[in-house]
Amino acid sequence: MIKDADGHTVSIQPTVKAVFRKEDGSLQQVDYPPITDAPIQFSGGGGVTSTHPIKQDDEGIALFMARSMDAWHQQGGTQAQIDARVADLSDAVYIPGIRSTPRKLPKFNPDAHEMRSDDGKHVVSLHPQKGVTVSVDDGKHTLAFDKDTGISMKSGMSIAMESAKGFAFKGDLNVKGKVSPSGGLFGSVFQGMAGGAMVLLVALLASQVRAIPEPVQRAAYTFTALVSR
């Protein structure tokens, strides 16, 4: 790769030297010239394509077509050859991804299909038996869809969720830790209740006060007063 690609074509520099025999019979190794406007091969079909950045110094394969592809490259479809050249340097297709040993990927997972950063810090993993896991910053933030344990989400910092039309929960909700609503408990939790449901809640709380010890009674009355405002 000579420079960053635009996602359609790329300029590449072959990294294997050509060998020429000079007039005195000796052999000389020379660099191939740069190849410009080589189409990039991304995996795709059926209306979807998997793309990724292609940056300067990325390695890959230059695949040379057996016949001229200029007319096809410019117009698509089935086209006639514009000349009789064979396996010419100008008919190269670039396939990114192949790596030399110095650029070997660390933290290779032999058991799952992955989309990942080269350093392995950010990974989307598809395991054929377990499911899907998303891991960010060496596991500081994870989201897992496991067929046996369900869905789990973890963050070493914070988790923020926002929905324009609210959230719907079905089933038991278990919270371990403190709940701190930013809009106030009554503003955020009870704001959407109808008036009748509010009155019913106040009545139920008041009916339970007599069976509660005195310190808790005062708290219950205070709660009732707040709700009924």
Tab-separated table of C-alpha atoms in Angstrom:
chain	number	residue	atom	x	y	z
A	1	MET	CA	0.000	0.000	0.000
A	2	ILE	CA	1.419	3.364	-1.070
A	3	LYS	CA	-1.294	5.562	0.453
A	4	ASP	CA	-4.693	5.375	2.124
A	5	ALA	CA	-7.414	3.952	-0.113
A	6	ASP	CA	-10.733	5.587	-1.044
A	7	GLY	CA	-12.637	2.308	-0.624
A	8	HIS	CA	-12.802	1.596	-4.380
A	9	THR	CA	-9.277	1.522	-5.789
A	10	VAL	CA	-5.801	1.594	-4.326
A	11	SER	CA	-2.213	2.267	-5.316
A	12	ILE	CA	0.119	-0.570	-4.369
A	13	GLN	CA	3.813	-1.338	-4.456
A	14	PRO	CA	4.760	-4.989	-5.120
A	15	THR	CA	7.075	-6.214	-2.357
A	16	VAL	CA	8.680	-9.079	-4.303
A	17	LYS	CA	11.460	-7.964	-6.612
A	18	ALA	CA	11.720	-8.887	-10.280
A	19	VAL	CA	14.875	-10.653	-11.534
A	20	PHE	CA	16.436	-9.633	-14.853
A	21	ARG	CA	19.389	-11.107	-16.648
A	22	LYS	CA	21.811	-8.469	-17.820
A	23	GLU	CA	23.804	-8.599	-21.073
A	24	ASP	CA	26.826	-10.024	-19.279
A	25	GLY	CA	24.702	-12.924	-17.983
A	26	SER	CA	24.519	-11.732	-14.385
A	27	LEU	CA	21.210	-11.396	-12.580
A	28	GLN	CA	19.848	-8.174	-11.199
A	29	GLN	CA	16.940	-7.724	-8.783
A	30	VAL	CA	14.810	-4.638	-9.343
A	31	ASP	CA	11.605	-3.273	-7.848
A	32	TYR	CA	8.384	-3.541	-9.807
A	33	PRO	CA	6.830	-0.176	-10.605
A	34	PRO	CA	3.883	1.015	-8.477
A	35	ILE	CA	0.455	-0.204	-9.580
A	36	THR	CA	-2.262	2.465	-9.551
A	37	ASP	CA	-6.051	2.222	-9.538
A	38	ALA	CA	-6.202	-1.440	-8.564
A	39	PRO	CA	-9.781	-2.388	-7.588
A	40	ILE	CA	-10.202	-3.479	-3.960
A	41	GLN	CA	-11.869	-6.792	-3.187
A	42	PHE	CA	-14.202	-6.553	-0.161
A	43	SER	CA	-16.351	-9.494	0.894
A	44	GLY	CA	-19.868	-8.762	-0.299
A	45	GLY	CA	-22.966	-9.909	-2.170
A	46	GLY	CA	-26.738	-9.828	-2.102
A	47	GLY	CA	-26.857	-6.114	-1.422
A	48	VAL	CA	-24.506	-6.074	1.600
A	49	THR	CA	-20.745	-5.568	1.878
A	50	SER	CA	-18.260	-5.874	4.717
A	51	THR	CA	-15.799	-2.981	4.555
A	52	HIS	CA	-12.852	-1.817	6.619
A	53	PRO	CA	-10.231	0.933	6.410
A	54	ILE	CA	-7.239	0.368	4.134
A	55	LYS	CA	-4.264	2.452	5.233
A	56	GLN	CA	-0.769	3.116	3.965
A	57	ASP	CA	1.637	0.200	4.562
A	58	ASP	CA	-1.179	-2.375	4.874
A	59	GLU	CA	-0.208	-5.704	3.334
A	60	GLY	CA	-2.282	-7.722	0.884
A	61	ILE	CA	-2.335	-9.762	-2.317
A	62	ALA	CA	-2.095	-8.346	-5.834
A	63	LEU	CA	-4.054	-10.729	-8.048
A	64	PHE	CA	-3.311	-10.231	-11.758
A	65	MET	CA	-6.137	-10.940	-14.187
A	66	ALA	CA	-5.430	-13.174	-17.166
A	67	ARG	CA	-6.969	-10.663	-19.574
A	68	SER	CA	-7.461	-6.916	-19.830
A	69	MET	CA	-10.149	-5.672	-17.433
A	70	ASP	CA	-10.120	-1.966	-18.282
A	71	ALA	CA	-13.499	-1.933	-20.060
A	72	TRP	CA	-15.176	-3.939	-17.296
A	73	HIS	CA	-13.656	-1.746	-14.597
A	74	GLN	CA	-14.950	1.416	-16.229
A	75	GLN	CA	-18.401	0.213	-17.341
A	76	GLY	CA	-19.231	-3.020	-15.501
A	77	GLY	CA	-21.209	-5.844	-17.085
A	78	THR	CA	-19.769	-7.949	-19.900
A	79	GLN	CA	-17.258	-6.102	-22.061
A	80	ALA	CA	-14.908	-6.839	-24.932
A	81	GLN	CA	-11.147	-6.752	-24.337
A	82	ILE	CA	-9.523	-3.545	-25.491
A	83	ASP	CA	-6.214	-5.311	-26.244
A	84	ALA	CA	-4.576	-8.741	-26.101
A	85	ARG	CA	-2.351	-8.252	-23.062
A	86	VAL	CA	-2.042	-11.206	-20.646
A	87	ALA	CA	-1.377	-11.091	-16.871
A	88	ASP	CA	-0.311	-7.470	-17.106
A	89	LEU	CA	0.633	-5.360	-14.079
A	90	SER	CA	-2.132	-2.905	-14.968
A	91	ASP	CA	-4.787	-5.602	-14.443
A	92	ALA	CA	-4.249	-6.104	-10.721
A	93	VAL	CA	-6.916	-6.549	-8.044
A	94	TYR	CA	-5.970	-5.843	-4.431
A	95	ILE	CA	-7.083	-8.300	-1.728
A	96	PRO	CA	-6.243	-6.903	1.723
A	97	GLY	CA	-5.508	-8.905	4.833
A	98	ILE	CA	-2.615	-11.266	4.200
A	99	ARG	CA	0.203	-10.693	6.721
A	100	SER	CA	3.925	-11.181	6.943
A	101	THR	CA	5.338	-12.710	10.141
A	102	PRO	CA	6.404	-9.342	11.652
A	103	ARG	CA	2.742	-8.246	11.459
A	104	LYS	CA	1.283	-11.429	12.930
A	105	LEU	CA	-1.986	-10.806	14.791
A	106	PRO	CA	-1.709	-11.137	18.585
A	107	LYS	CA	-4.375	-12.802	20.760
A	108	PHE	CA	-5.744	-14.982	17.948
A	109	ASN	CA	-8.907	-16.876	18.953
A	110	PRO	CA	-8.926	-20.346	17.338
A	111	ASP	CA	-12.520	-21.096	18.418
A	112	ALA	CA	-14.599	-18.149	17.166
A	113	HIS	CA	-15.148	-15.804	14.233
A	114	GLU	CA	-14.014	-12.301	15.183
A	115	MET	CA	-14.063	-8.714	14.003
A	116	ARG	CA	-11.303	-7.001	15.928
A	117	SER	CA	-8.716	-4.295	16.153
A	118	ASP	CA	-5.248	-5.487	15.187
A	119	ASP	CA	-4.013	-5.194	18.781
A	120	GLY	CA	-6.918	-7.313	20.069
A	121	LYS	CA	-8.206	-4.676	22.493
A	122	HIS	CA	-11.621	-4.352	20.810
A	123	VAL	CA	-13.332	-7.570	19.664
A	124	VAL	CA	-16.714	-8.694	18.375
A	125	SER	CA	-16.705	-12.484	18.689
A	126	LEU	CA	-19.145	-15.070	17.301
A	127	HIS	CA	-18.718	-18.491	18.933
A	128	PRO	CA	-20.495	-21.370	17.147
A	129	GLN	CA	-21.855	-22.819	20.415
A	130	LYS	CA	-21.907	-20.011	22.997
A	131	GLY	CA	-23.074	-16.942	21.084
A	132	VAL	CA	-21.892	-13.364	20.584
A	133	THR	CA	-19.593	-11.277	22.788
A	134	VAL	CA	-18.536	-7.649	22.371
A	135	SER	CA	-15.430	-6.644	24.314
A	136	VAL	CA	-13.998	-3.095	24.390
A	137	ASP	CA	-10.694	-1.848	25.801
A	138	ASP	CA	-9.345	-5.245	26.867
A	139	GLY	CA	-12.611	-6.300	28.505
A	140	LYS	CA	-13.337	-3.104	30.458
A	141	HIS	CA	-16.740	-3.010	28.756
A	142	THR	CA	-18.493	-6.199	27.627
A	143	LEU	CA	-21.828	-7.197	26.159
A	144	ALA	CA	-22.541	-10.919	25.877
A	145	PHE	CA	-25.399	-12.893	24.319
A	146	ASP	CA	-24.983	-16.420	25.682
A	147	LYS	CA	-27.411	-19.202	24.802
A	148	ASP	CA	-27.155	-20.698	28.309
A	149	THR	CA	-26.888	-17.659	30.606
A	150	GLY	CA	-28.784	-15.003	28.632
A	151	ILE	CA	-27.695	-11.408	28.070
A	152	SER	CA	-25.126	-9.720	30.287
A	153	MET	CA	-23.644	-6.217	30.184
A	154	LYS	CA	-20.696	-4.928	32.202
A	155	SER	CA	-18.722	-1.700	32.256
A	156	GLY	CA	-15.752	-0.538	34.258
A	157	MET	CA	-17.023	3.044	33.930
A	158	SER	CA	-20.731	3.659	33.376
A	159	ILE	CA	-23.672	2.479	31.274
A	160	ALA	CA	-25.980	5.115	29.804
A	161	MET	CA	-29.237	4.212	28.056
A	162	GLU	CA	-31.694	6.579	26.405
A	163	SER	CA	-34.991	5.877	24.682
A	164	ALA	CA	-37.258	8.428	23.030
A	165	LYS	CA	-40.352	6.364	23.866
A	166	GLY	CA	-39.356	4.892	27.217
A	167	PHE	CA	-38.460	1.389	28.364
A	168	ALA	CA	-40.699	-1.645	28.798
A	169	PHE	CA	-39.800	-4.380	31.296
A	170	LYS	CA	-41.577	-7.715	31.594
A	171	GLY	CA	-40.653	-9.958	34.500
A	172	ASP	CA	-38.932	-9.423	37.848
A	173	LEU	CA	-36.467	-6.566	38.187
A	174	ASN	CA	-33.627	-7.188	40.634
A	175	VAL	CA	-31.335	-4.295	41.530
A	176	LYS	CA	-28.124	-4.786	43.504
A	177	GLY	CA	-26.857	-1.420	44.663
A	178	LYS	CA	-28.223	2.102	45.022
A	179	VAL	CA	-30.869	3.591	42.719
A	180	SER	CA	-30.379	7.328	42.198
A	181	PRO	CA	-32.957	8.819	39.768
A	182	SER	CA	-31.789	12.169	38.432
A	183	GLY	CA	-35.321	13.589	38.240
A	184	GLY	CA	-36.354	12.596	41.754
A	185	LEU	CA	-38.104	9.357	42.676
A	186	PHE	CA	-41.631	10.696	42.347
A	187	GLY	CA	-40.984	12.748	39.242
A	188	SER	CA	-39.339	9.867	37.380
A	189	VAL	CA	-41.245	6.845	38.680
A	190	PHE	CA	-44.757	8.075	39.437
A	191	GLN	CA	-45.142	10.860	36.907
A	192	GLY	CA	-46.807	8.623	34.368
A	193	MET	CA	-49.382	7.175	36.778
A	194	ALA	CA	-53.052	8.073	36.325
A	195	GLY	CA	-54.845	10.005	39.072
A	196	GLY	CA	-56.871	7.006	40.157
A	197	ALA	CA	-53.815	4.830	40.527
A	198	MET	CA	-52.172	7.567	42.604
A	199	VAL	CA	-55.106	7.717	45.012
A	200	LEU	CA	-55.094	3.925	45.301
A	201	LEU	CA	-51.379	3.934	46.122
A	202	VAL	CA	-51.903	6.544	48.852
A	203	ALA	CA	-54.780	4.541	50.334
A	204	LEU	CA	-52.761	1.334	50.403
A	205	LEU	CA	-49.852	3.032	52.124
A	206	ALA	CA	-52.123	4.644	54.714
A	207	SER	CA	-53.833	1.331	55.496
A	208	GLN	CA	-50.497	-0.259	56.354
A	209	VAL	CA	-49.290	2.461	58.707
A	210	ARG	CA	-50.970	1.071	61.861
A	211	ALA	CA	-48.988	-2.179	61.643
A	212	ILE	CA	-45.622	-0.414	61.227
A	213	PRO	CA	-43.408	0.676	64.171
A	214	GLU	CA	-43.574	4.367	65.103
A	215	PRO	CA	-40.335	5.512	63.383
A	216	VAL	CA	-41.454	3.960	60.123
A	217	GLN	CA	-44.964	5.454	60.510
A	218	ARG	CA	-43.640	8.953	60.235
A	219	ALA	CA	-41.701	8.046	57.114
A	220	ALA	CA	-44.812	6.456	55.613
A	221	TYR	CA	-46.961	9.524	56.322
A	222	THR	CA	-44.298	11.758	54.781
A	223	PHE	CA	-44.191	9.539	51.699
A	224	THR	CA	-47.995	9.712	51.408
A	225	ALA	CA	-47.970	13.477	51.614
A	226	LEU	CA	-45.397	13.743	48.850
A	227	VAL	CA	-47.253	11.397	46.545
A	228	SER	CA	-50.571	13.148	46.981
A	229	ARG	CA	-49.253	16.573	45.926
